Short mmCIF file of C-alpha atoms and ligand atoms in Angstrom, two decimals:
data_model
loop_
_atom_site.label_atom_id
_atom_site.label_comp_id
_atom_site.label_asym_id
_atom_site.label_seq_id
_atom_site.Cartn_x
_atom_site.Cartn_y
_atom_site.Cartn_z
CA MET A 1 -52.79 22.23 -29.87
CA SER A 2 -52.97 18.60 -28.88
CA LYS A 3 -51.38 17.44 -25.65
CA LEU A 4 -48.78 15.45 -27.57
CA ILE A 5 -47.61 18.43 -29.62
CA LEU A 6 -47.46 20.53 -26.46
CA ALA A 7 -45.35 17.89 -24.75
CA VAL A 8 -42.98 17.65 -27.72
CA LEU A 9 -42.67 21.44 -27.80
CA LEU A 10 -41.93 21.56 -24.08
CA VAL A 11 -39.24 18.91 -24.35
CA THR A 12 -37.69 20.68 -27.35
CA LEU A 13 -37.67 24.02 -25.57
CA THR A 14 -36.13 22.46 -22.48
CA VAL A 15 -33.44 20.75 -24.54
CA LEU A 16 -32.68 24.01 -26.31
CA GLY A 17 -32.57 25.73 -22.96
CA LEU A 18 -35.13 28.29 -24.05
CA LEU A 19 -37.38 27.95 -21.05
CA SER A 20 -36.64 29.71 -17.81
CA PRO A 21 -34.10 27.93 -15.54
CA SER A 22 -36.77 26.90 -13.09
CA TYR A 23 -38.00 24.43 -15.71
CA ALA A 24 -34.64 23.03 -16.69
CA ASP A 25 -33.01 20.90 -14.03
CA SER A 26 -29.87 22.54 -12.71
CA ALA A 27 -26.49 20.80 -12.67
CA ARG A 28 -25.44 19.01 -9.51
CA VAL A 29 -22.16 18.43 -7.70
CA ASN A 30 -22.80 14.95 -6.34
CA ASP A 31 -19.49 14.20 -4.69
CA ALA A 32 -15.97 15.51 -4.18
CA ARG A 33 -12.58 13.88 -3.60
CA VAL A 34 -9.16 15.22 -2.79
CA TRP A 35 -5.85 13.50 -3.65
CA PRO A 36 -2.80 15.02 -1.98
CA ALA A 37 0.48 14.57 -3.90
CA PRO A 38 4.02 15.84 -3.23
CA ASP A 39 3.72 18.68 -5.78
CA GLY A 40 0.26 19.85 -4.81
CA SER A 41 -3.25 18.47 -4.63
CA ARG A 42 -5.93 17.35 -7.01
CA LEU A 43 -9.54 18.14 -6.23
CA ILE A 44 -12.30 16.39 -8.12
CA PHE A 45 -15.99 17.17 -8.31
CA ASP A 46 -18.38 14.50 -9.59
CA LEU A 47 -21.08 16.13 -11.69
CA ASN A 48 -24.34 14.84 -13.10
CA GLN A 49 -23.82 16.66 -16.40
CA SER A 50 -21.61 19.08 -18.26
CA LEU A 51 -21.78 22.66 -16.96
CA LYS A 52 -20.30 26.14 -17.20
CA TYR A 53 -17.73 27.08 -14.58
CA LYS A 54 -14.94 29.52 -13.86
CA VAL A 55 -11.82 29.15 -11.72
CA PHE A 56 -9.72 32.02 -10.40
CA ARG A 57 -7.16 32.84 -7.74
CA LEU A 58 -7.23 35.50 -5.04
CA SER A 59 -4.27 36.57 -2.89
CA ASN A 60 -3.91 37.87 0.67
CA PRO A 61 -4.96 35.41 1.90
CA GLU A 62 -4.44 32.77 -0.81
CA ARG A 63 -7.74 31.46 -2.16
CA VAL A 64 -8.99 29.57 -5.19
CA VAL A 65 -12.57 30.25 -6.23
CA ILE A 66 -14.72 27.99 -8.41
CA ASP A 67 -17.97 29.42 -9.74
CA PHE A 68 -20.45 26.85 -11.08
CA LYS A 69 -23.28 28.19 -13.23
CA LYS A 70 -26.78 27.03 -12.26
CA THR A 71 -25.54 24.29 -9.99
CA ARG A 72 -26.60 22.75 -6.71
CA LEU A 73 -24.27 21.20 -4.16
CA LEU A 74 -25.45 17.78 -2.99
CA THR A 75 -22.46 16.69 -0.94
CA ARG A 76 -20.92 17.74 2.35
CA LEU A 77 -17.56 19.33 1.53
CA LYS A 78 -16.77 19.60 5.24
CA SER A 79 -16.30 15.82 5.45
CA LEU A 80 -13.30 15.89 3.06
CA ASP A 81 -9.99 15.03 4.70
CA LEU A 82 -7.74 18.00 3.90
CA SER A 83 -4.98 17.21 6.39
CA LYS A 84 -2.34 16.22 3.81
CA SER A 85 -3.52 18.56 1.06
CA SER A 86 -2.59 22.14 0.28
CA ILE A 87 -6.15 23.22 1.12
CA LYS A 88 -6.85 24.64 4.57
CA ARG A 89 -10.62 24.90 4.37
CA ILE A 90 -13.46 24.62 1.86
CA ARG A 91 -16.47 26.91 1.94
CA SER A 92 -19.49 27.07 -0.30
CA GLY A 93 -22.39 29.38 -0.89
CA LYS A 94 -25.15 30.31 -3.31
CA ARG A 95 -24.72 33.19 -5.72
CA ASN A 96 -27.39 35.00 -7.72
CA GLY A 97 -29.96 32.56 -6.40
CA LYS A 98 -28.95 29.63 -8.60
CA ASP A 99 -25.18 29.62 -9.00
CA LEU A 100 -22.78 27.82 -6.70
CA ARG A 101 -19.51 29.28 -5.43
CA ILE A 102 -16.87 27.11 -3.77
CA VAL A 103 -13.95 28.85 -2.08
CA LEU A 104 -10.76 27.03 -1.15
CA ASP A 105 -8.69 28.68 1.56
CA MET A 106 -5.15 27.60 0.72
CA LYS A 107 -2.21 26.77 2.97
CA GLU A 108 0.21 27.96 0.27
CA THR A 109 0.37 29.64 -3.12
CA VAL A 110 -0.82 27.38 -5.92
CA SER A 111 -1.43 27.73 -9.62
CA PRO A 112 -4.82 26.18 -10.37
CA LYS A 113 -5.45 24.28 -13.61
CA SER A 114 -8.81 22.80 -14.42
CA ALA A 115 -10.57 20.62 -16.95
CA LEU A 116 -14.06 19.26 -17.38
CA LEU A 117 -13.88 15.57 -18.22
CA ARG A 118 -16.48 13.56 -20.10
CA PRO A 119 -17.67 10.23 -18.70
CA ASN A 120 -15.49 7.13 -19.15
CA SER A 121 -15.56 3.51 -18.03
CA GLU A 122 -14.83 4.46 -14.44
CA TYR A 123 -16.57 7.80 -13.79
CA GLY A 124 -19.23 10.22 -15.00
CA PHE A 125 -18.73 13.94 -15.73
CA ARG A 126 -15.98 15.41 -13.54
CA LEU A 127 -14.37 18.74 -12.93
CA VAL A 128 -10.70 18.14 -12.17
CA LEU A 129 -8.77 20.88 -10.43
CA ASP A 130 -5.00 20.61 -10.11
CA LEU A 131 -3.59 22.85 -7.42
CA ASP A 132 0.13 22.77 -8.16
CA ARG A 133 2.42 24.30 -5.59
CA VAL A 134 4.20 27.38 -6.94
CA LYS A 135 7.91 26.73 -6.52
CA GLN A 136 10.40 29.45 -5.74
CA LYS A 137 13.04 29.41 -8.46
CA SER A 138 16.42 28.74 -6.95
CA HIS A 139 19.67 29.39 -8.73
CA ARG A 140 22.13 26.67 -8.09
CA SER A 141 25.48 27.96 -7.00
CA LEU A 142 28.60 27.25 -9.00
CA GLU A 143 29.86 25.31 -6.03
CA SER A 144 26.94 22.92 -6.00
CA ARG A 145 27.25 22.40 -9.74
CA LEU A 146 30.94 21.59 -9.38
CA THR A 147 30.20 19.11 -6.61
CA GLN A 148 27.69 17.47 -8.87
CA GLN A 149 30.30 17.21 -11.63
CA LYS A 150 32.77 15.65 -9.24
CA ASN A 151 30.21 13.18 -7.98
CA LYS A 152 29.85 11.77 -11.45
CA GLU A 153 32.78 9.53 -10.63
CA ASN A 154 31.53 6.35 -9.00
CA GLN A 155 27.98 7.54 -9.21
CA ASP A 156 25.07 5.28 -8.39
CA ILE A 157 23.01 3.83 -11.18
CA VAL A 158 19.58 5.36 -10.62
CA VAL A 159 16.58 3.16 -11.33
CA ALA A 160 13.23 4.96 -11.54
CA ILE A 161 10.43 2.72 -10.31
CA ASP A 162 7.00 3.68 -11.55
CA ALA A 163 4.02 2.11 -9.81
CA GLY A 164 1.24 2.39 -12.40
CA HIS A 165 -2.03 4.29 -11.89
CA GLY A 166 -2.85 5.76 -8.44
CA GLY A 167 -5.31 8.15 -6.85
CA GLU A 168 -8.35 8.69 -9.03
CA ASP A 169 -7.22 5.87 -11.32
CA PRO A 170 -7.42 2.47 -9.54
CA GLY A 171 -6.09 0.57 -12.57
CA ALA A 172 -7.43 -2.93 -13.02
CA ARG A 173 -9.55 -4.58 -10.36
CA GLY A 174 -9.63 -8.23 -9.39
CA ARG A 175 -12.78 -10.17 -8.55
CA ARG A 176 -11.96 -9.97 -4.85
CA GLY A 177 -11.72 -6.21 -5.19
CA THR A 178 -7.91 -5.97 -5.20
CA LYS A 179 -6.87 -2.73 -6.84
CA GLU A 180 -3.90 -2.71 -9.18
CA LYS A 181 -2.72 0.69 -7.90
CA ASP A 182 -2.24 -0.69 -4.36
CA ILE A 183 -0.45 -3.91 -5.33
CA VAL A 184 1.99 -2.27 -7.72
CA LEU A 185 2.93 0.38 -5.15
CA LYS A 186 3.81 -2.38 -2.67
CA ILE A 187 5.98 -4.15 -5.25
CA ALA A 188 7.59 -0.82 -6.19
CA ARG A 189 8.50 -0.09 -2.55
CA GLU A 190 10.00 -3.55 -2.17
CA LEU A 191 12.01 -3.03 -5.34
CA LYS A 192 13.30 0.35 -4.19
CA ARG A 193 14.51 -1.23 -0.96
CA MET A 194 16.46 -3.84 -2.96
CA PHE A 195 18.15 -1.28 -5.21
CA ASP A 196 19.02 0.91 -2.24
CA GLN A 197 20.70 -2.04 -0.54
CA GLN A 198 22.82 -2.77 -3.60
CA LYS A 199 26.09 -0.90 -3.58
CA GLY A 200 26.39 1.23 -6.71
CA MET A 201 22.64 1.41 -7.32
CA LYS A 202 19.75 3.52 -6.08
CA GLY A 203 15.99 3.21 -6.46
CA VAL A 204 13.70 6.21 -6.91
CA LEU A 205 9.92 5.95 -6.55
CA ILE A 206 8.08 7.93 -9.21
CA ARG A 207 4.87 7.75 -7.18
CA SER A 208 5.31 7.32 -3.43
CA GLY A 209 1.67 7.38 -2.36
CA ASP A 210 -1.89 7.08 -3.56
CA TYR A 211 -2.16 9.89 -6.10
CA TYR A 212 -2.22 10.10 -9.86
CA LEU A 213 0.56 11.43 -12.06
CA ASP A 214 0.06 11.83 -15.77
CA LEU A 215 2.33 9.79 -18.00
CA ARG A 216 4.56 12.66 -19.12
CA LYS A 217 4.98 13.80 -15.54
CA ARG A 218 6.20 10.32 -14.64
CA MET A 219 8.94 10.55 -17.25
CA LYS A 220 9.78 14.07 -16.14
CA ILE A 221 10.34 12.94 -12.56
CA ALA A 222 12.62 10.16 -13.80
CA ARG A 223 14.62 12.71 -15.77
CA GLN A 224 14.86 15.06 -12.79
CA HIS A 225 16.47 12.24 -10.83
CA ARG A 226 18.83 11.56 -13.76
CA ALA A 227 17.54 8.02 -13.94
CA ASP A 228 19.54 5.49 -15.92
CA PHE A 229 16.60 3.17 -16.19
CA PHE A 230 12.81 3.32 -15.95
CA ILE A 231 10.54 0.43 -14.91
CA SER A 232 6.78 0.76 -14.97
CA ILE A 233 5.02 -1.85 -12.84
CA HIS A 234 1.50 -3.06 -13.55
CA ALA A 235 -0.85 -5.94 -12.81
CA ASP A 236 -3.50 -5.59 -15.42
CA ALA A 237 -6.67 -7.33 -16.43
CA PHE A 238 -7.64 -8.99 -19.63
CA HIS A 239 -11.17 -9.66 -20.83
CA ASP A 240 -10.41 -13.38 -20.65
CA PRO A 241 -10.04 -14.37 -16.95
CA ARG A 242 -7.89 -17.35 -17.97
CA ALA A 243 -5.07 -15.06 -19.07
CA ARG A 244 -2.20 -15.42 -16.62
CA GLY A 245 1.52 -15.05 -16.09
CA SER A 246 3.87 -12.11 -16.26
CA SER A 247 4.98 -10.26 -19.36
CA VAL A 248 7.70 -7.75 -20.07
CA TYR A 249 7.25 -5.00 -22.63
CA SER A 250 9.63 -2.66 -24.32
CA LEU A 251 8.75 0.08 -26.75
CA SER A 252 8.43 -0.81 -30.37
CA SER A 253 8.65 1.39 -33.42
CA ARG A 254 6.36 -0.84 -35.38
CA GLY A 255 3.58 -1.16 -32.85
CA GLU A 256 2.27 -4.08 -30.89
CA ASN A 257 3.20 -7.65 -31.62
CA SER A 258 0.17 -9.32 -30.08
CA GLU A 259 -3.50 -8.72 -29.47
CA ALA A 260 -2.96 -8.49 -25.72
CA ALA A 261 -0.17 -5.95 -26.21
CA ARG A 262 -2.40 -3.79 -28.37
CA TRP A 263 -5.21 -3.99 -25.86
CA LEU A 264 -3.00 -3.14 -22.90
CA ALA A 265 -1.25 -0.27 -24.64
CA LYS A 266 -4.60 1.28 -25.48
CA LYS A 267 -5.71 0.91 -21.88
CA ALA A 268 -2.49 2.22 -20.38
CA ASN A 269 -2.46 5.21 -22.70
CA ASN A 270 -6.07 5.92 -21.79
CA ALA A 271 -5.15 6.00 -18.12
CA ASP A 272 -4.63 9.73 -18.40
CA LEU A 273 -8.25 10.10 -19.38
CA ILE A 274 -9.31 8.25 -16.25
CA GLY A 275 -6.64 9.66 -13.97
CA GLY A 276 -7.32 13.20 -14.96
CA VAL A 277 -6.02 15.80 -17.29
CA GLN A 278 -2.97 16.05 -19.41
CA LEU A 279 -2.32 19.66 -20.16
CA ALA A 280 -0.14 19.99 -23.22
CA ASN A 281 2.89 22.19 -23.09
CA LYS A 282 5.73 23.10 -25.39
CA ASP A 283 8.24 20.80 -23.70
CA ASP A 284 6.18 17.84 -24.79
CA MET A 285 6.42 18.91 -28.40
CA VAL A 286 10.17 19.23 -28.19
CA ALA A 287 10.30 15.88 -26.46
CA SER A 288 8.36 14.19 -29.22
CA MET A 289 10.72 15.61 -31.83
CA LEU A 290 13.75 14.39 -29.95
CA LEU A 291 12.04 11.08 -29.47
CA ASP A 292 12.67 9.67 -32.91
CA MET A 293 16.26 10.85 -33.01
CA ALA A 294 17.49 9.34 -29.78
CA GLN A 295 15.09 6.45 -29.55
CA SER A 296 17.02 3.85 -31.47
CA ALA A 297 19.89 3.31 -28.99
CA THR A 298 17.55 3.55 -26.02
CA ARG A 299 15.25 1.04 -27.62
CA LYS A 300 18.02 -1.52 -28.01
CA ALA A 301 19.05 -1.07 -24.38
CA SER A 302 15.43 -1.38 -23.25
CA TYR A 303 15.03 -4.60 -25.17
CA LYS A 304 18.19 -6.13 -23.69
CA ALA A 305 17.16 -5.24 -20.14
CA ALA A 306 13.62 -6.51 -20.76
CA ARG A 307 15.06 -9.86 -21.84
CA ASN A 308 17.03 -10.13 -18.60
CA ILE A 309 13.96 -9.33 -16.49
CA LEU A 310 11.82 -11.82 -18.39
CA HIS A 311 14.47 -14.49 -17.85
CA GLU A 312 14.36 -13.89 -14.09
CA LEU A 313 10.55 -13.84 -13.99
CA LYS A 314 10.51 -17.30 -15.54
CA GLY A 315 12.00 -18.49 -12.25
CA VAL A 316 9.10 -17.06 -10.23
CA GLY A 317 6.19 -18.58 -12.07
CA LYS A 318 4.36 -18.71 -15.33
CA VAL A 319 5.22 -16.15 -17.95
CA HIS A 320 2.45 -15.07 -20.26
CA SER A 321 4.68 -14.99 -23.31
CA LYS A 322 8.20 -16.33 -23.61
CA THR A 323 9.53 -13.37 -25.54
CA VAL A 324 9.72 -9.66 -24.81
CA GLN A 325 6.52 -8.01 -26.00
CA SER A 326 6.54 -4.74 -27.80
CA ALA A 327 3.90 -2.08 -27.44
CA SER A 328 3.48 1.65 -27.88
CA PHE A 329 3.06 2.61 -24.24
CA VAL A 330 3.35 6.35 -23.82
CA VAL A 331 5.09 5.81 -20.49
CA LEU A 332 7.92 3.96 -22.29
CA LYS A 333 8.55 6.75 -24.75
CA SER A 334 11.45 8.39 -22.97
CA PRO A 335 13.93 9.22 -25.69
CA ASP A 336 16.92 9.08 -23.38
CA ILE A 337 16.13 6.54 -20.66
CA PRO A 338 15.88 2.82 -21.40
CA SER A 339 12.41 1.84 -20.22
CA VAL A 340 10.46 -1.34 -19.71
CA LEU A 341 6.98 -2.15 -18.52
CA VAL A 342 6.40 -5.24 -16.39
CA GLU A 343 3.01 -6.87 -16.16
CA THR A 344 3.61 -8.76 -12.94
CA ALA A 345 0.50 -10.94 -13.26
CA TYR A 346 -3.12 -10.78 -14.33
CA ILE A 347 -5.25 -9.41 -11.53
CA SER A 348 -8.26 -10.60 -13.55
CA ASN A 349 -7.17 -14.20 -13.02
CA PRO A 350 -8.61 -15.28 -9.61
CA SER A 351 -5.63 -17.40 -8.58
CA GLU A 352 -3.11 -14.74 -9.61
CA GLU A 353 -5.10 -12.10 -7.76
CA LYS A 354 -4.80 -14.21 -4.63
CA LYS A 355 -1.03 -14.57 -5.08
CA LEU A 356 -0.56 -10.86 -5.77
CA GLN A 357 -2.02 -10.07 -2.36
CA THR A 358 0.70 -12.00 -0.54
CA LYS A 359 3.90 -10.38 0.68
CA THR A 360 5.90 -13.45 -0.43
CA TYR A 361 4.81 -13.13 -4.04
CA GLN A 362 5.27 -9.36 -4.09
CA LYS A 363 8.83 -9.88 -2.83
CA ALA A 364 9.53 -12.66 -5.32
CA ILE A 365 8.40 -10.47 -8.22
CA ALA A 366 10.47 -7.54 -6.95
CA LYS A 367 13.52 -9.78 -6.56
CA ALA A 368 13.17 -11.10 -10.11
CA ILE A 369 12.91 -7.58 -11.53
CA PHE A 370 15.88 -6.49 -9.42
CA ASN A 371 18.01 -9.43 -10.59
CA GLY A 372 17.14 -8.78 -14.21
CA VAL A 373 18.02 -5.09 -14.02
CA TYR A 374 21.18 -5.79 -12.04
CA ARG A 375 22.28 -8.39 -14.58
CA TYR A 376 21.70 -5.98 -17.41
CA PHE A 377 23.74 -3.21 -15.78
CA ASN A 378 26.45 -5.59 -14.71
CA ARG A 379 26.92 -6.40 -18.39
CA SER A 380 26.52 -2.89 -19.76
CA PRO A 381 27.33 -0.45 -16.95
CA PRO A 382 27.06 3.29 -17.74
CA THR A 383 30.40 5.09 -17.87
CA GLY A 384 31.36 6.61 -14.55
CA SER A 385 29.23 4.24 -12.49
CA LEU A 386 30.64 2.11 -9.73
CA LEU A 387 29.62 -0.99 -11.66
CA ALA A 388 31.69 0.18 -14.63
CA ARG A 389 34.71 0.62 -12.40
CA ASN A 390 34.58 -2.92 -11.17
CA ARG A 391 36.44 -4.49 -14.04
CA HIS A 392 39.62 -6.47 -13.80
CA THR A 393 41.94 -7.12 -16.71
CA ILE A 394 43.69 -10.42 -16.14
CA ALA A 395 47.46 -10.24 -16.02
CA GLN A 396 49.76 -13.08 -17.10
CA GLY A 397 49.92 -15.87 -14.53
CA GLU A 398 46.97 -14.71 -12.43
CA THR A 399 44.51 -17.32 -11.23
CA LEU A 400 40.80 -17.02 -10.59
CA GLY A 401 41.42 -17.87 -6.92
CA GLU A 402 43.87 -14.97 -6.52
CA ILE A 403 41.50 -12.52 -8.14
CA ALA A 404 38.62 -13.72 -5.97
CA LEU A 405 40.74 -13.30 -2.85
CA TYR A 406 41.90 -9.85 -3.89
CA TYR A 407 38.36 -8.55 -4.43
CA ARG A 408 36.95 -10.52 -1.49
CA VAL A 409 34.35 -12.34 -3.55
CA SER A 410 33.83 -16.06 -3.85
CA ILE A 411 35.13 -17.91 -6.91
CA LYS A 412 31.57 -19.08 -7.50
CA LYS A 413 30.21 -15.52 -7.65
CA LEU A 414 33.03 -14.50 -9.94
CA LYS A 415 32.20 -17.34 -12.29
CA VAL A 416 28.47 -16.58 -12.28
CA ALA A 417 29.07 -12.89 -13.00
CA ASN A 418 31.26 -13.76 -15.96
CA ASN A 419 29.46 -16.83 -17.26
CA LEU A 420 32.58 -18.93 -16.75
CA ARG A 421 32.13 -22.68 -16.99
CA SER A 422 35.58 -23.55 -15.67
CA ASP A 423 38.37 -21.91 -13.67
CA LYS A 424 40.37 -21.31 -16.85
CA ILE A 425 41.11 -17.66 -17.59
CA ILE A 426 43.24 -16.01 -20.25
CA SER A 427 45.50 -13.01 -19.76
CA GLY A 428 44.05 -9.85 -21.25
CA GLN A 429 40.51 -11.05 -20.59
CA VAL A 430 38.32 -8.53 -18.71
CA LEU A 431 36.39 -9.84 -15.74
CA ARG A 432 33.36 -8.27 -14.13
CA ILE A 433 33.76 -8.06 -10.39
CA PRO A 434 30.42 -8.54 -8.66
CA ILE A 435 29.73 -5.92 -6.01
CA ASP A 436 28.50 -7.47 -2.83
CA SER A 437 26.46 -5.11 -0.70
CA THR A 438 27.46 -6.88 2.50
CA GLN A 439 31.20 -6.83 1.83
CA PRO A 440 33.41 -3.81 2.35
CA LYS A 441 34.63 -2.35 -0.91
CA ALA A 442 37.94 -3.96 -1.83
CA ILE A 443 39.26 -1.45 -4.33
ZN1 ZN B 501 -1.92 -1.08 -15.33
#
């Protein structure tokens, strides 16, 4: 047999895995990361190749065991910061001479879920392990349910603020190294503060730290908080560094209306592939069935709100497109909650990246989004909300000055809130009374 044929045969046998393991290179765990989140932790192992593994749980004390077949550990697990995670300690050892066993000593009971991910633009092969905290089911008392019913009167309008990406998924990156996930979280926090200060409204952060949530989970959290509105905040990149300005998107039934929208939707929807796993469950199927039925009204509301936000953003700086863009973002597909996605700026544009890093710009963007959402709800307040209550039907002989005095608002504010050009009002006309957070409630 010639040397060449022998070499070919050897390679073939190695590829087929027919030779003894000592010939074939074993798999390697090159690195590990842990991302603590409120509902549990995510542990990620960077691998050099696909491999066989098994995950199981042991109780008394709580442990999660990961067995890697024919694998070597090339990283120091002891250097991982576990302080905020649900893991107490990580141990590792060899098994059967060539297998690797990693044992996680847990601080609490978790239900582990795992997936082996193929390489993508950001990472190579990874084993993702979600350690979700097992919640004790609590039965709400009749009393607490009744209180909740009663509280529906004058309830706050809840705005769910979703900072895109997070944790394993950095989002887009600017040339100076600014990460989208960090900037959008800062804007989201600013925005929450503004909603919380506004009487009759409340902001809820979908992601409050540096961890990843899959897109369906984001919507689920919004629903748990009974959100009236959902805003997803991004600062994405485009392949052309000249692209700049902010854009506002709402969900479309017909798909994207521009090349950029198509490109971004594809990227945003792929985020789950970068961020980790999306384990399908039955609820999602039900949700997608309900989607088409309830979507129409929600879609109209989303579009109206998006227009208000876009209008406000025009006051901050350049807008990328003058009209509301439509795209099929998964994160906007809540059947029951009007949702918009705001591209605050292009992080891929060097001058916009610079601006995004400043507190002033972050605040200005947050303020514009706040104003847009507030304006939308001031015009179409949900029934039962404080904003809906603040309506005044003009009686015969009443003047704008009297009404302003009665509600302790300025005539100017009253006119702005109602788009009045003059002081003339007609009896029977319904006025919106702006709610001032600094004034005591007049009614
Ligand atoms: Zn993004």
